[in-house]
GROMACS .gro file of C-alpha atoms in nm:
model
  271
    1UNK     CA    1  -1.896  -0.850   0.589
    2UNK     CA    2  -1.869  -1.003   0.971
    3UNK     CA    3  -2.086  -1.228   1.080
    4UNK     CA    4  -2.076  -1.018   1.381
    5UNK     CA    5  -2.220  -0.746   1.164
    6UNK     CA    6  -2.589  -0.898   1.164
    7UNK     CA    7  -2.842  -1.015   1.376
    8UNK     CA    8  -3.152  -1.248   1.275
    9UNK     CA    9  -3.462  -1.042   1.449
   10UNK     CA   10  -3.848  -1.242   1.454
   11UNK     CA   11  -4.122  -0.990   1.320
   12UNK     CA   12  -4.499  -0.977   1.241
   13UNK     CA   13  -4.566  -0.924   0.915
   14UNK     CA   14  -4.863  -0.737   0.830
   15UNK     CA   15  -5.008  -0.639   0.500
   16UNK     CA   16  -5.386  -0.495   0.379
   17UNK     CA   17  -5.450  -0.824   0.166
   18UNK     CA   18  -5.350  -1.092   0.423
   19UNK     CA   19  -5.376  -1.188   0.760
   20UNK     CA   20  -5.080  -1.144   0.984
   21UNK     CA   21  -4.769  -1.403   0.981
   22UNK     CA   22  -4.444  -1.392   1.131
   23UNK     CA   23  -4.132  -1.384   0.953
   24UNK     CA   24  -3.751  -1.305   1.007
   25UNK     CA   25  -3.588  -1.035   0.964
   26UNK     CA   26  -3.174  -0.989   0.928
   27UNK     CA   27  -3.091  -0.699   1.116
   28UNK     CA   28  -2.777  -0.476   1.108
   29UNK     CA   29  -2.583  -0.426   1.376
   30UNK     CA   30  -2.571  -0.127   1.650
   31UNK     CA   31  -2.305  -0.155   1.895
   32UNK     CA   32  -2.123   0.108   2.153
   33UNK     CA   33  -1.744   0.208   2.045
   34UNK     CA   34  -1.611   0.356   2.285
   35UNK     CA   35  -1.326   0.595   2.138
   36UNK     CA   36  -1.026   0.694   2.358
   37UNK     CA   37  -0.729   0.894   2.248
   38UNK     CA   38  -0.426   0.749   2.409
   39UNK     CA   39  -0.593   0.588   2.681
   40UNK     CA   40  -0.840   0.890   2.773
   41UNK     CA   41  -1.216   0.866   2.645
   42UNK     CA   42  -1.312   1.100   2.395
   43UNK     CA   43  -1.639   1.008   2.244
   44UNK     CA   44  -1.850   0.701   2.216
   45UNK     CA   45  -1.994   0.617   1.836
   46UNK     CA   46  -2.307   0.408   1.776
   47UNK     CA   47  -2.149   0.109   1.482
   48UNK     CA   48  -2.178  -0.183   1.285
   49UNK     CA   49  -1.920  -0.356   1.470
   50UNK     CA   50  -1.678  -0.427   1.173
   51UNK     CA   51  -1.342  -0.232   1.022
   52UNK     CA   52  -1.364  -0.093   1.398
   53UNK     CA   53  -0.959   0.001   1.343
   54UNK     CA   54  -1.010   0.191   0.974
   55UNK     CA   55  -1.340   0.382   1.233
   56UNK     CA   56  -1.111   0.519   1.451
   57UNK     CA   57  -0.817   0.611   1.184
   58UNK     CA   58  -1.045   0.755   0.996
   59UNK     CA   59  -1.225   0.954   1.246
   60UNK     CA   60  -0.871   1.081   1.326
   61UNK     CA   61  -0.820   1.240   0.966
   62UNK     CA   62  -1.157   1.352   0.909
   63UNK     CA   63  -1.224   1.565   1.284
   64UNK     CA   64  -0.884   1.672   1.189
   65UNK     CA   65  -0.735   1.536   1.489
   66UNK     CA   66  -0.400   1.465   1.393
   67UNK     CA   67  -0.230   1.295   1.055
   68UNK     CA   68  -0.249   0.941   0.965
   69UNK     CA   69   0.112   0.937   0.971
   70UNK     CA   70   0.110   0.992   1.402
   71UNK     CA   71  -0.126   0.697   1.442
   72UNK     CA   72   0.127   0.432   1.591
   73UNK     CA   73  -0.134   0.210   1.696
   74UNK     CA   74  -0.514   0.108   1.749
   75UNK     CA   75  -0.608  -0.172   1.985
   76UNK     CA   76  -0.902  -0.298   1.971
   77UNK     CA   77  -1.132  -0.470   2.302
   78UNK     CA   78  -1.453  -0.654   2.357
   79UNK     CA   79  -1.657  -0.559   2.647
   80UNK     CA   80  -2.004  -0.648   2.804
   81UNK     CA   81  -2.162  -0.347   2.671
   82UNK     CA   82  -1.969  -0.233   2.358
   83UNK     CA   83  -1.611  -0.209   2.201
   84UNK     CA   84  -1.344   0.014   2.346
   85UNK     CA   85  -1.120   0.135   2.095
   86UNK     CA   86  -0.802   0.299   2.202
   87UNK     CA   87  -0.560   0.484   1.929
   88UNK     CA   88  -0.210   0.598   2.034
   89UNK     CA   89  -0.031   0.849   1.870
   90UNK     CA   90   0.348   0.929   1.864
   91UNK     CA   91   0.474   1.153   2.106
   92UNK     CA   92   0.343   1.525   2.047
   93UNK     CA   93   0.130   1.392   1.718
   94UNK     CA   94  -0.211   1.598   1.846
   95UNK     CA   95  -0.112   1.927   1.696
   96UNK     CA   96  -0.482   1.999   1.694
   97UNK     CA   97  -0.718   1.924   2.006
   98UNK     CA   98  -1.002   1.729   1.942
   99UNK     CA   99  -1.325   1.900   1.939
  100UNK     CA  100  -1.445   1.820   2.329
  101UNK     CA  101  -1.757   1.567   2.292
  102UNK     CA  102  -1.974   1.537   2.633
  103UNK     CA  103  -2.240   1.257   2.502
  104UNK     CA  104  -2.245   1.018   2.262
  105UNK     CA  105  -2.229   1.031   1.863
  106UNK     CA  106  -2.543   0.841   1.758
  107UNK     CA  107  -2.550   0.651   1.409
  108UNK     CA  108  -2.710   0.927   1.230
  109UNK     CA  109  -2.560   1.210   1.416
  110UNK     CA  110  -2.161   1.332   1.297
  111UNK     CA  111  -2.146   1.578   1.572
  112UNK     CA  112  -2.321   1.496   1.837
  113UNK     CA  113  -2.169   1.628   2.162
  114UNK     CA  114  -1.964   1.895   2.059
  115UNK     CA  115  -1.979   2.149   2.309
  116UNK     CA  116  -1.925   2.503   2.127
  117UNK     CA  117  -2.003   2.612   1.808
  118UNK     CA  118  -1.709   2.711   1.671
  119UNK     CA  119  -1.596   2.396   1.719
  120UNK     CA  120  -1.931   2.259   1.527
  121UNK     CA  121  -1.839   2.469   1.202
  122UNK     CA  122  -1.489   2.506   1.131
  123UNK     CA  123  -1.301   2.635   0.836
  124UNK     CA  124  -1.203   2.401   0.593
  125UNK     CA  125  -0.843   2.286   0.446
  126UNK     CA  126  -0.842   2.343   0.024
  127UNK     CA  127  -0.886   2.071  -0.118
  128UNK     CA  128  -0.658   2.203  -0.446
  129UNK     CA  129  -0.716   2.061  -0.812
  130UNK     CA  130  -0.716   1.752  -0.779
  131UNK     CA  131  -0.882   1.462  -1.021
  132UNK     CA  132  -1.144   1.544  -1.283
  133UNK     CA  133  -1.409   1.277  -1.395
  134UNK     CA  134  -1.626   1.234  -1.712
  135UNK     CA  135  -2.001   1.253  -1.587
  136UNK     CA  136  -2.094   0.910  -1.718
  137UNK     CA  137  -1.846   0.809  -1.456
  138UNK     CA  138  -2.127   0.883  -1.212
  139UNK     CA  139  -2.402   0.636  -1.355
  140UNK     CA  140  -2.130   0.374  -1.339
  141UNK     CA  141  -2.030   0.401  -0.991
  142UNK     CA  142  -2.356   0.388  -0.876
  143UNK     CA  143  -2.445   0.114  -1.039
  144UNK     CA  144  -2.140  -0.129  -0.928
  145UNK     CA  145  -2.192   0.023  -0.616
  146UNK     CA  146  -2.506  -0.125  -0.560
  147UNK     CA  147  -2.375  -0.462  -0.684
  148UNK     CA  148  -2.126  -0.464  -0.392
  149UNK     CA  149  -2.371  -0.333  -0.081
  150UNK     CA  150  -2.349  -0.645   0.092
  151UNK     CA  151  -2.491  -0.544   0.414
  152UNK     CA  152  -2.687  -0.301   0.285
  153UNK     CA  153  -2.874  -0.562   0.021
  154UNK     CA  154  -2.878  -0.786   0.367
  155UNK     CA  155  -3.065  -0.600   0.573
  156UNK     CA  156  -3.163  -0.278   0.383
  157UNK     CA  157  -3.095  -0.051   0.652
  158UNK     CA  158  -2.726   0.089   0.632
  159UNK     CA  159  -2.513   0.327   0.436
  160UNK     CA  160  -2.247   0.287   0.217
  161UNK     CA  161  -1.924   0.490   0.125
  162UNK     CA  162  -1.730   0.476  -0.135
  163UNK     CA  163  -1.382   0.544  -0.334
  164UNK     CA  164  -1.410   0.500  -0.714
  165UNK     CA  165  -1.123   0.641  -0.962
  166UNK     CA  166  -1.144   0.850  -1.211
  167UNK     CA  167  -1.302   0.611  -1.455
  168UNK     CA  168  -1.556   0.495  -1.238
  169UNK     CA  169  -1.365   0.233  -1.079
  170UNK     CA  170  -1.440   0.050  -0.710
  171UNK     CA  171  -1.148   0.111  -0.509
  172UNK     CA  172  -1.319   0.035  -0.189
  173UNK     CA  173  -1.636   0.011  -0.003
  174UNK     CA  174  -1.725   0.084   0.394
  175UNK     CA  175  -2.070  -0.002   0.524
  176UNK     CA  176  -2.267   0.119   0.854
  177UNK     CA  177  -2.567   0.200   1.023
  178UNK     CA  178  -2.425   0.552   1.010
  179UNK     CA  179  -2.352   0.748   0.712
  180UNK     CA  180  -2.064   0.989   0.913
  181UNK     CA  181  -1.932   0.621   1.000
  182UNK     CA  182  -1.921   0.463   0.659
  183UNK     CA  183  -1.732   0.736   0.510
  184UNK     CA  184  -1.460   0.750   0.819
  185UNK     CA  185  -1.424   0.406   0.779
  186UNK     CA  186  -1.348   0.469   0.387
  187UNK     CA  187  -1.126   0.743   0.526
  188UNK     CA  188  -0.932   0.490   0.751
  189UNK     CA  189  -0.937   0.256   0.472
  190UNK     CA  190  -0.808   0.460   0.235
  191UNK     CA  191  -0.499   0.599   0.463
  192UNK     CA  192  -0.438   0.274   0.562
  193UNK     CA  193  -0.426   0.163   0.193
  194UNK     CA  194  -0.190   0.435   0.105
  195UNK     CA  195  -0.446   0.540  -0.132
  196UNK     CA  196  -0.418   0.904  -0.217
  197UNK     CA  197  -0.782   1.041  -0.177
  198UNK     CA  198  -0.707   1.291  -0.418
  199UNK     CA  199  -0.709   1.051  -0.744
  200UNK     CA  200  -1.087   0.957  -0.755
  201UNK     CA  201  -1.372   1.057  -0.622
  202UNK     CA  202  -1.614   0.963  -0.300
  203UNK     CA  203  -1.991   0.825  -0.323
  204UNK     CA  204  -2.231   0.788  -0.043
  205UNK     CA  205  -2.569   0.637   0.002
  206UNK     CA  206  -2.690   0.892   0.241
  207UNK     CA  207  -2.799   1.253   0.264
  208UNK     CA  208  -2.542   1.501   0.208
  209UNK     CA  209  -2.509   1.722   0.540
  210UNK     CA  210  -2.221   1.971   0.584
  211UNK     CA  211  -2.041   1.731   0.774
  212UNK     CA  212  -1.983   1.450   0.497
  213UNK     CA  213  -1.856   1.727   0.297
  214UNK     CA  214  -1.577   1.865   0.603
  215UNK     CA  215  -1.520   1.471   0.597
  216UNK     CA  216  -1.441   1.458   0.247
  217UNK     CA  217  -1.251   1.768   0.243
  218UNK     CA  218  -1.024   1.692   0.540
  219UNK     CA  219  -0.935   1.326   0.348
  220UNK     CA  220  -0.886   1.523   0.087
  221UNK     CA  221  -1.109   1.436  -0.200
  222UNK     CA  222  -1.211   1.676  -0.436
  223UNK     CA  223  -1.503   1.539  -0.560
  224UNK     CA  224  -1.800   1.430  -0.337
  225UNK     CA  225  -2.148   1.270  -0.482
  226UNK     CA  226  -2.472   1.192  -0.318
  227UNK     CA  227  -2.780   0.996  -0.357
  228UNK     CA  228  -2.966   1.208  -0.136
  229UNK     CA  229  -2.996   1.593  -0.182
  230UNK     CA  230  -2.766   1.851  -0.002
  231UNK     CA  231  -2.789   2.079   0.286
  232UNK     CA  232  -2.751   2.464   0.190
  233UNK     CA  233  -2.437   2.498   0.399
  234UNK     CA  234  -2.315   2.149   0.252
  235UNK     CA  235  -2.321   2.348  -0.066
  236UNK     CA  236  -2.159   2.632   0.107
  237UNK     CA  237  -1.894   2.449   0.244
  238UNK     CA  238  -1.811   2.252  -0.036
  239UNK     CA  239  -1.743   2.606  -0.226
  240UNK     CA  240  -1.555   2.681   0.074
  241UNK     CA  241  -1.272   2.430   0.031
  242UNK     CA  242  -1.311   2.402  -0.374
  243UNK     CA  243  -1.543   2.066  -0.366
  244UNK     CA  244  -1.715   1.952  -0.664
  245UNK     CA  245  -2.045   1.821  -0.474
  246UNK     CA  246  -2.289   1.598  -0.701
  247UNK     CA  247  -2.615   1.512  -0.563
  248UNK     CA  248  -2.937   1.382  -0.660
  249UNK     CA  249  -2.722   1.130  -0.844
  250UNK     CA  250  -2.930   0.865  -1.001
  251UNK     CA  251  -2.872   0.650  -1.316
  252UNK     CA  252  -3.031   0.831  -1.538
  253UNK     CA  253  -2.840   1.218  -1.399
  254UNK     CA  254  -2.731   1.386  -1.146
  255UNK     CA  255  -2.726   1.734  -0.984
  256UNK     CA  256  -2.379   1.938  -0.999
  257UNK     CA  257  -2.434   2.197  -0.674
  258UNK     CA  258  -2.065   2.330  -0.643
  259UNK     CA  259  -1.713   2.272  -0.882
  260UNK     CA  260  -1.818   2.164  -1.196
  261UNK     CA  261  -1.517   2.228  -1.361
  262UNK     CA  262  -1.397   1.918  -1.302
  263UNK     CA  263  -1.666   1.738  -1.497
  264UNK     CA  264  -1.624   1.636  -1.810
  265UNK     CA  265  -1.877   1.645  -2.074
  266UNK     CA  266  -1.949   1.309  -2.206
  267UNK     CA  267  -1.906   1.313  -2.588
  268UNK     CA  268  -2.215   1.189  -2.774
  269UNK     CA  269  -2.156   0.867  -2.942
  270UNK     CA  270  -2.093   0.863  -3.339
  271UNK     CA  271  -2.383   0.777  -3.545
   0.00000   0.00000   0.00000
């Protein structure tokens, strides 16, 4: 975590049982990326500020834009009012057109500004077999990644996504004020890591809308849990392109809404 990342913010703290007195508060932060696809502006995303380069890659794999492979480059600029992010692709990389955005794509919004809806619900790649997990694997990945929200223990208002393997492993973490912008940056991360997505499984912090599942799917993860519950047409979707999708996930269980066949019973132990 950036310094750049936080803010310290002066408050008013009130409470029933004693008078008012002011306090600080550490703040995450919100700035304007401006996204442009060699050099023409696509979309602008509301982000914490940091891993702005594994943003952008990531948004590439997960809007299905193009491969990670035809990413040449991503430059990176400071301005006044935000960050303009620019990614260049090799010649006649964008086999698929970006879905055409006409506002911006607020923190807690993964499609905001899509223009049609066929271009707000697409079909989904398969995701194909892909790794199986034991479901104590689940308790266990929650619970280390809470150890390693370091933002998110900060200032208690972002989201976290995460790669674990199959044994409950961290891999990696992303943090942001947005949930769609955690798990792109994990995405990013993850290509950029020559990590196959395929070999573990992806945990986030957040509600689980349809889109965090067509982001999962397009990295190419077959197994997807939640804190939060799911959307019916996350469930849908997830059947869709053969995603195991756990929700509800706490330490003591969790809720298995599509593909459990690649859970694994946990043995009891011998008495």
């Amino acid at each position: 975590m950036s310094r750049s990342s936080v803010a310290p913010r002066s408050a008013v703290q009130w409470r029933a049982d004693h008078a008012a007195r002011p306090f600080e508060r550490i703040t995450p932060r919100e700035t304007a990326v401006g996204l442009s696809f060699d050099g023409r502006p696509h979309t602008v995303l509301m982000a914490t500020p940091e891993h702005l380069d594994e943003l952008a890659l990531g948004f590439v794999i997960t809007e299905g834009v193009a491969r990670a492979g035809d990413v040449t480059a991503v430059t990176i600029k400071e301005e006044d009012l935000g960050v303009l992010v620019d990614v260049a692709f090799a010649p006649g990389a964008l086999a698929r057109k970006a879905r055409p955005r006409n506002l911006e794509g607020r923190s807690s919004c993964g499609l905001c500004g899509v223009q049609r809806l066929a271009d707000a619900v697409r079909p989904l790649p398969s995701v194909g077999p892909g790794a199986r997990i034991r479901h104590d694997a689940i308790p266990a990945a929650l619970a280390t990644l809470e150890e390693q929200q370091a933002l998110g223990r900060l200032t208690r208002a972002t989201h976290a996504a995460a790669f674990f393997s199959t044994e409950g492993g961290l891999v990696l973490v992303r943090e942001d004020v947005g949930r769609h912008n955690a798990l792109d940056k994990l995405a990013g991360a993850l290509a950029r890591a020559d990590i196959d997505a395929a070999s573990g499984f992806v945990v986030v912090t957040s509600r689980c809308s349809f889109e965090m599942v067509e982001k999962t799917a397009r990295m190419g993860c077959p197994i997807l849990v939640a804190v939060s519950a799911p959307t019916d047409l996350a469930i849908a979707k997830a059947e869709e392109a053969g995603i195991t999708l756990v929700a509800l996930a706490r330490a003591d269980g969790h809720a298995v809404f599509a593909g459990g066949e690649r859970l694994i019973e946990t043995q009891p132990e011998p008495v």
